[in-house]
Coordinates of C-alpha atoms in Angstrom, one line a residue:
M1 CA -84.6 34.5 7.6
P2 CA -85.0 33.5 3.8
N3 CA -84.3 30.4 2.9
N4 CA -81.9 31.4 0.7
T5 CA -79.6 31.7 3.6
E6 CA -79.4 27.8 4.2
N7 CA -75.8 26.5 4.2
T8 CA -75.6 24.5 1.0
K9 CA -77.5 27.7 -1.1
T10 CA -75.1 29.9 -2.9
I11 CA -76.7 33.7 -2.6
R12 CA -76.8 35.2 -5.7
W13 CA -76.5 39.0 -5.6
G14 CA -76.8 42.2 -8.1
I15 CA -75.1 45.6 -8.4
L16 CA -77.4 48.1 -8.4
G17 CA -75.1 50.7 -9.5
C18 CA -71.5 49.6 -10.8
G19 CA -69.5 52.7 -10.7
N20 CA -65.9 53.1 -9.2
V21 CA -66.3 52.1 -5.9
T22 CA -67.6 48.7 -6.8
E23 CA -64.1 48.0 -9.4
L24 CA -61.4 47.5 -6.5
K25 CA -63.1 48.6 -3.1
S26 CA -66.0 46.2 -2.8
G27 CA -67.3 44.6 -5.6
P28 CA -64.8 42.0 -5.5
A29 CA -65.8 41.0 -2.1
Y30 CA -69.0 40.1 -2.9
Q31 CA -67.3 37.6 -5.2
K32 CA -64.0 36.3 -3.2
T33 CA -66.3 35.1 0.0
A34 CA -67.9 31.5 -0.1
G35 CA -71.2 31.0 -0.7
F36 CA -71.4 34.3 -2.3
K37 CA -72.0 35.1 -6.5
I38 CA -72.3 38.3 -8.3
E39 CA -74.8 37.6 -10.5
A40 CA -75.9 40.3 -12.3
V41 CA -75.1 44.5 -12.6
M42 CA -77.0 47.2 -13.4
R43 CA -75.9 50.7 -14.8
R44 CA -77.5 53.3 -16.3
D45 CA -75.1 53.3 -19.3
A46 CA -75.9 49.9 -20.8
V47 CA -72.3 49.6 -22.5
K48 CA -70.9 50.5 -19.3
A49 CA -72.1 47.5 -17.5
A50 CA -72.1 45.2 -20.6
D51 CA -68.0 46.5 -20.2
Y52 CA -68.2 45.9 -16.0
A53 CA -70.0 42.5 -16.6
K54 CA -67.2 41.4 -18.9
R55 CA -64.0 42.2 -17.0
H56 CA -65.5 40.8 -13.3
R57 CA -66.9 37.8 -15.0
I58 CA -70.6 38.3 -14.1
N59 CA -72.6 36.5 -16.3
K60 CA -76.1 39.5 -16.8
F61 CA -76.0 42.8 -17.0
Y62 CA -79.4 45.4 -17.0
S63 CA -79.6 49.1 -18.5
E64 CA -83.3 49.6 -16.3
A65 CA -82.5 49.1 -12.5
D66 CA -86.1 46.9 -12.1
E67 CA -84.9 44.9 -14.2
L68 CA -82.2 43.9 -11.9
I69 CA -84.4 44.0 -8.8
N70 CA -86.7 41.9 -10.2
D71 CA -84.4 39.7 -11.7
P72 CA -85.8 35.8 -10.1
E73 CA -82.4 34.9 -9.7
I74 CA -81.1 37.4 -7.8
D75 CA -81.9 36.9 -4.3
A76 CA -79.9 39.8 -2.9
I77 CA -78.9 43.2 -3.8
Y78 CA -75.9 46.2 -3.2
I79 CA -77.0 49.6 -4.3
A80 CA -74.5 50.9 -4.8
T81 CA -75.4 54.6 -6.0
P82 CA -75.3 58.4 -5.4
P83 CA -77.0 58.2 -1.9
D84 CA -79.8 60.3 -3.5
T85 CA -81.0 57.4 -5.0
H86 CA -80.8 54.8 -1.6
H87 CA -84.2 55.4 0.1
F88 CA -85.7 55.3 -3.3
Y89 CA -84.5 52.1 -4.4
G90 CA -84.2 51.2 -0.8
L91 CA -87.8 50.9 -0.4
K92 CA -88.1 49.0 -4.0
V93 CA -86.1 46.3 -2.7
A94 CA -87.5 45.7 0.3
A95 CA -91.2 46.0 -1.1
V96 CA -89.8 42.3 -3.4
G97 CA -88.5 40.6 -0.4
K98 CA -84.4 40.5 -1.0
I99 CA -81.8 41.0 1.5
C100 CA -80.5 44.4 0.7
C101 CA -76.8 46.1 1.6
I102 CA -76.8 49.7 0.8
E103 CA -73.5 52.2 0.9
K104 CA -72.7 54.6 3.4
P105 CA -74.8 56.7 3.8
L106 CA -78.0 55.1 4.6
A107 CA -79.8 58.3 3.0
P108 CA -78.9 62.0 2.8
S109 CA -81.4 62.1 6.0
Y110 CA -82.7 60.6 8.8
K111 CA -86.2 60.8 8.0
E112 CA -85.6 58.8 4.9
S113 CA -83.4 56.1 6.4
L114 CA -85.2 55.4 9.6
E115 CA -88.0 54.4 6.4
I116 CA -85.7 52.4 4.9
Y117 CA -85.3 50.6 8.3
E118 CA -88.4 50.2 9.0
A119 CA -89.6 49.1 5.7
F120 CA -86.8 45.3 5.9
K121 CA -88.2 45.2 9.1
A122 CA -91.1 45.5 8.7
K123 CA -90.7 42.6 6.6
N124 CA -88.1 41.1 8.9
I125 CA -85.6 40.9 6.0
P126 CA -81.4 41.8 6.7
L127 CA -80.9 45.2 6.5
F128 CA -77.1 45.9 5.6
T129 CA -75.0 49.3 5.1
A130 CA -71.6 49.3 3.9
Y131 CA -70.1 51.1 7.3
Y132 CA -67.0 48.7 6.2
R133 CA -64.5 50.6 8.8
R134 CA -65.9 48.3 11.4
T135 CA -64.8 45.3 10.6
L136 CA -61.7 46.0 9.4
P137 CA -58.9 45.0 12.2
R138 CA -57.1 48.4 12.5
F139 CA -60.4 49.3 13.8
E140 CA -60.8 46.7 15.8
Q141 CA -57.7 46.4 17.3
I142 CA -58.3 50.3 18.8
K143 CA -61.6 48.6 20.3
T144 CA -60.1 45.9 21.9
W145 CA -57.9 48.3 23.9
L146 CA -60.6 50.7 24.9
D147 CA -62.5 47.4 26.1
N148 CA -59.1 45.8 28.4
N149 CA -58.9 49.6 29.1
E150 CA -55.7 50.5 27.8
I151 CA -56.1 54.2 28.5
G152 CA -58.1 53.5 31.2
E153 CA -61.2 55.3 31.9
L154 CA -62.7 57.0 28.6
R155 CA -63.2 60.6 28.5
S156 CA -63.1 62.7 25.6
I157 CA -62.4 61.8 21.5
R158 CA -61.6 64.7 18.4
W159 CA -61.3 64.9 15.2
N160 CA -59.4 67.0 13.1
L161 CA -60.7 65.9 9.3
T162 CA -59.5 68.4 6.6
K163 CA -58.8 69.1 3.4
S164 CA -57.8 71.9 0.1
A165 CA -59.8 72.7 -2.5
S166 CA -59.2 69.5 -5.2
E167 CA -59.0 71.0 -9.0
Q168 CA -62.6 69.4 -10.0
D169 CA -63.9 72.1 -6.8
L170 CA -62.0 74.7 -8.6
S171 CA -63.1 74.0 -11.8
G172 CA -66.6 73.9 -11.4
E173 CA -67.2 70.6 -13.4
Y174 CA -69.9 68.8 -11.9
N175 CA -69.2 67.0 -8.8
W176 CA -72.7 64.8 -6.8
R177 CA -70.3 64.3 -3.7
T178 CA -71.1 68.3 -3.5
D179 CA -74.4 68.9 -4.7
A180 CA -76.4 70.1 -2.5
K181 CA -79.8 68.1 -4.2
V182 CA -77.8 64.9 -3.8
A183 CA -75.1 65.7 -0.1
P184 CA -76.0 68.3 1.3
G185 CA -73.0 68.3 3.3
G186 CA -70.6 67.7 0.8
Y187 CA -68.0 66.1 1.4
F188 CA -69.2 65.8 4.6
D189 CA -71.6 63.7 4.4
D190 CA -69.0 61.2 1.7
L191 CA -66.7 61.3 4.4
A192 CA -67.4 62.1 8.2
S193 CA -70.3 59.3 7.9
H194 CA -67.5 57.3 8.3
G195 CA -66.0 58.4 11.3
L196 CA -69.2 59.3 13.6
D197 CA -70.3 55.6 12.6
L198 CA -67.4 54.5 14.0
F199 CA -67.5 56.2 16.7
G200 CA -70.5 55.0 17.6
F201 CA -69.1 51.1 17.5
L202 CA -66.1 51.9 19.9
L203 CA -67.5 54.3 22.2
G204 CA -71.4 53.7 22.7
E205 CA -74.2 55.3 21.2
I206 CA -74.0 59.1 20.8
K207 CA -76.8 60.3 22.5
E208 CA -76.9 64.5 22.2
V209 CA -75.3 66.8 19.1
S210 CA -75.0 70.3 17.9
G211 CA -73.3 71.9 14.6
Y212 CA -72.5 74.7 12.7
S213 CA -72.5 74.3 8.9
L214 CA -71.1 76.5 5.6
N215 CA -70.2 76.9 2.7
Q216 CA -67.2 79.5 2.8
Q217 CA -64.9 78.9 -0.5
G218 CA -69.0 79.3 -3.0
L219 CA -67.0 77.0 -4.8
Y220 CA -70.6 74.4 -4.9
S221 CA -73.8 73.9 -3.8
A222 CA -73.5 72.1 -0.8
K223 CA -71.8 73.2 2.9
D224 CA -67.7 72.7 3.0
A225 CA -66.6 73.8 6.9
I226 CA -68.4 71.8 9.8
T227 CA -68.0 71.6 12.7
A228 CA -69.7 69.8 16.1
C229 CA -69.2 68.8 18.9
W230 CA -71.6 65.5 20.9
L231 CA -71.9 63.3 23.7
H232 CA -71.9 59.7 24.3
E233 CA -74.6 57.5 26.3
S234 CA -71.2 56.6 28.2
G235 CA -70.6 59.9 29.4
V236 CA -67.6 60.3 26.8
T237 CA -67.7 64.1 25.2
G238 CA -66.6 64.9 21.6
N239 CA -65.8 67.4 18.9
G240 CA -65.0 67.8 15.3
N241 CA -63.1 69.8 13.0
W242 CA -63.9 68.9 8.8
N243 CA -63.2 71.8 6.7
F244 CA -62.6 71.4 3.1
G245 CA -61.0 74.1 2.0
S246 CA -57.7 74.2 4.2
Q247 CA -54.4 75.1 3.5
K248 CA -53.4 71.0 3.8
R249 CA -55.1 67.5 3.9
E250 CA -55.3 66.5 7.5
D251 CA -56.6 63.4 9.4
I252 CA -56.5 63.4 13.4
V253 CA -58.2 61.1 15.6
E254 CA -57.5 61.2 19.1
I255 CA -59.2 59.3 22.3
A256 CA -58.2 60.0 25.5
G257 CA -58.8 58.7 28.4
S258 CA -57.7 59.0 32.4
K259 CA -54.3 56.8 31.5
G260 CA -53.4 57.7 28.6
K261 CA -55.0 57.9 24.6
I262 CA -54.9 56.2 21.7
S263 CA -54.5 58.3 18.1
F264 CA -55.0 57.3 14.4
S265 CA -56.6 58.3 11.1
I266 CA -60.1 57.4 9.7
F267 CA -58.5 57.2 6.4
E268 CA -55.0 57.1 6.0
N269 CA -53.7 53.6 6.4
D270 CA -51.2 55.2 9.1
P271 CA -50.1 53.2 12.3
I272 CA -52.3 53.0 15.4
I273 CA -50.8 54.6 18.6
L274 CA -51.3 53.8 22.2
S275 CA -49.5 56.0 24.4
N276 CA -50.1 55.2 28.9
D277 CA -48.3 54.6 31.2
Q278 CA -46.0 51.3 30.0
G279 CA -45.2 53.3 27.3
E280 CA -46.0 54.0 23.3
T281 CA -47.2 51.1 21.1
E282 CA -47.3 51.2 17.5
L283 CA -49.2 49.4 14.9
F284 CA -49.1 48.9 11.6
I285 CA -52.4 47.2 10.2
E286 CA -52.7 46.9 6.8
H287 CA -55.8 47.2 4.7
P288 CA -57.2 44.1 2.6
E289 CA -56.7 44.4 -0.6
N290 CA -60.1 45.0 -1.7
V291 CA -61.5 46.4 1.8
Q292 CA -65.1 45.6 1.8
L293 CA -63.4 42.1 2.5
H294 CA -64.3 41.8 6.0
H295 CA -67.3 43.5 5.6
V296 CA -69.0 41.4 3.1
E297 CA -67.9 38.2 4.8
R298 CA -69.3 39.5 8.2
I299 CA -72.7 39.8 6.0
R300 CA -72.7 35.8 5.2
E301 CA -71.6 34.8 8.9
Q302 CA -75.0 37.1 9.7
L303 CA -77.3 35.0 7.4
L304 CA -75.7 31.5 8.2
G305 CA -76.4 32.3 11.4
N306 CA -73.0 32.6 12.7
S307 CA -72.8 36.2 14.7
Q308 CA -74.1 39.6 13.6
H309 CA -72.5 42.1 11.6
P310 CA -72.1 45.3 13.3
S311 CA -73.8 47.6 10.4
S312 CA -76.7 45.6 10.4
D313 CA -78.9 47.0 13.2
F314 CA -80.6 50.5 14.1
S315 CA -76.7 51.9 14.6
A316 CA -77.0 53.5 10.1
V317 CA -79.7 55.1 10.6
K318 CA -78.4 57.1 14.1
T319 CA -75.3 57.3 12.1
S320 CA -78.0 59.5 9.9
W321 CA -79.7 60.9 12.7
V322 CA -75.8 62.3 14.0
M323 CA -74.9 63.8 10.6
D324 CA -78.4 66.1 10.1
K325 CA -78.1 67.0 13.8
I326 CA -74.3 68.3 13.0
L327 CA -75.8 70.1 9.7
G328 CA -78.6 71.9 11.3
N329 CA -81.8 69.7 9.5
L330 CA -83.3 68.9 12.8

């Protein structure tokens, strides 16, 4: 592991792609984590990069990615660009030997995700993926219930995620999230990856999966209707439905066991519900102001050698494999 992870060393981060996701969700988390400092940011629009740096009190800004990646005063790179560029930039960061965290999904395909993973592994450089739900207290509580056998032997999981077409979808205005060249699965790529990755964390790896995907609405080039079934190595069965042209938004996950069930939402900050022979327990566990805070803090803990980050191994690559299998790309 690089020497710059010593306890006395401040790790200087650069953000590659300081867009909306970095404003509140992630950027401030790096500034609030002890031993971390955002030293520079990059955005192709130099005016917007300068504005971001000024508002967040960051010393430097760039409009060229290579300038940030090769800055000798930067120890680590957080790649927060659209997923179609993750492979290109990820390999560049690996080549210069810097610590890296990449926004989810790791890449739009299993092949590219694997190549990123192998590039960092070959140099023994820490690589993290921003599947931050693995570190959120509400989902850690669900894992505690499962580990404590609160619902008995685990049987199945199901997830239904639907929403209606947005005004942007209906207008035909460009949106990279629904551009098949950037995100082949559309909103599925952006949203379902969070849940499927979390299911691997909660229930163990998925070993078999299949699905159907199509574009029902014709509003954009990416897929908008997906259904799938899968099997975890533990024997737990799973099924999911994701439709982005439905009447209303719904986000419901149920994990069933031999003695009860756990119900929760992936994206809504609703109570998590445990139902078993002892009755029903409903807990509301609020997210931190900066939702990636615990994720970033856990990056620091791994770099200090204190604990393993839950999304710093092959798991993000496996999530990309699951997504590709569902979309029929493998």
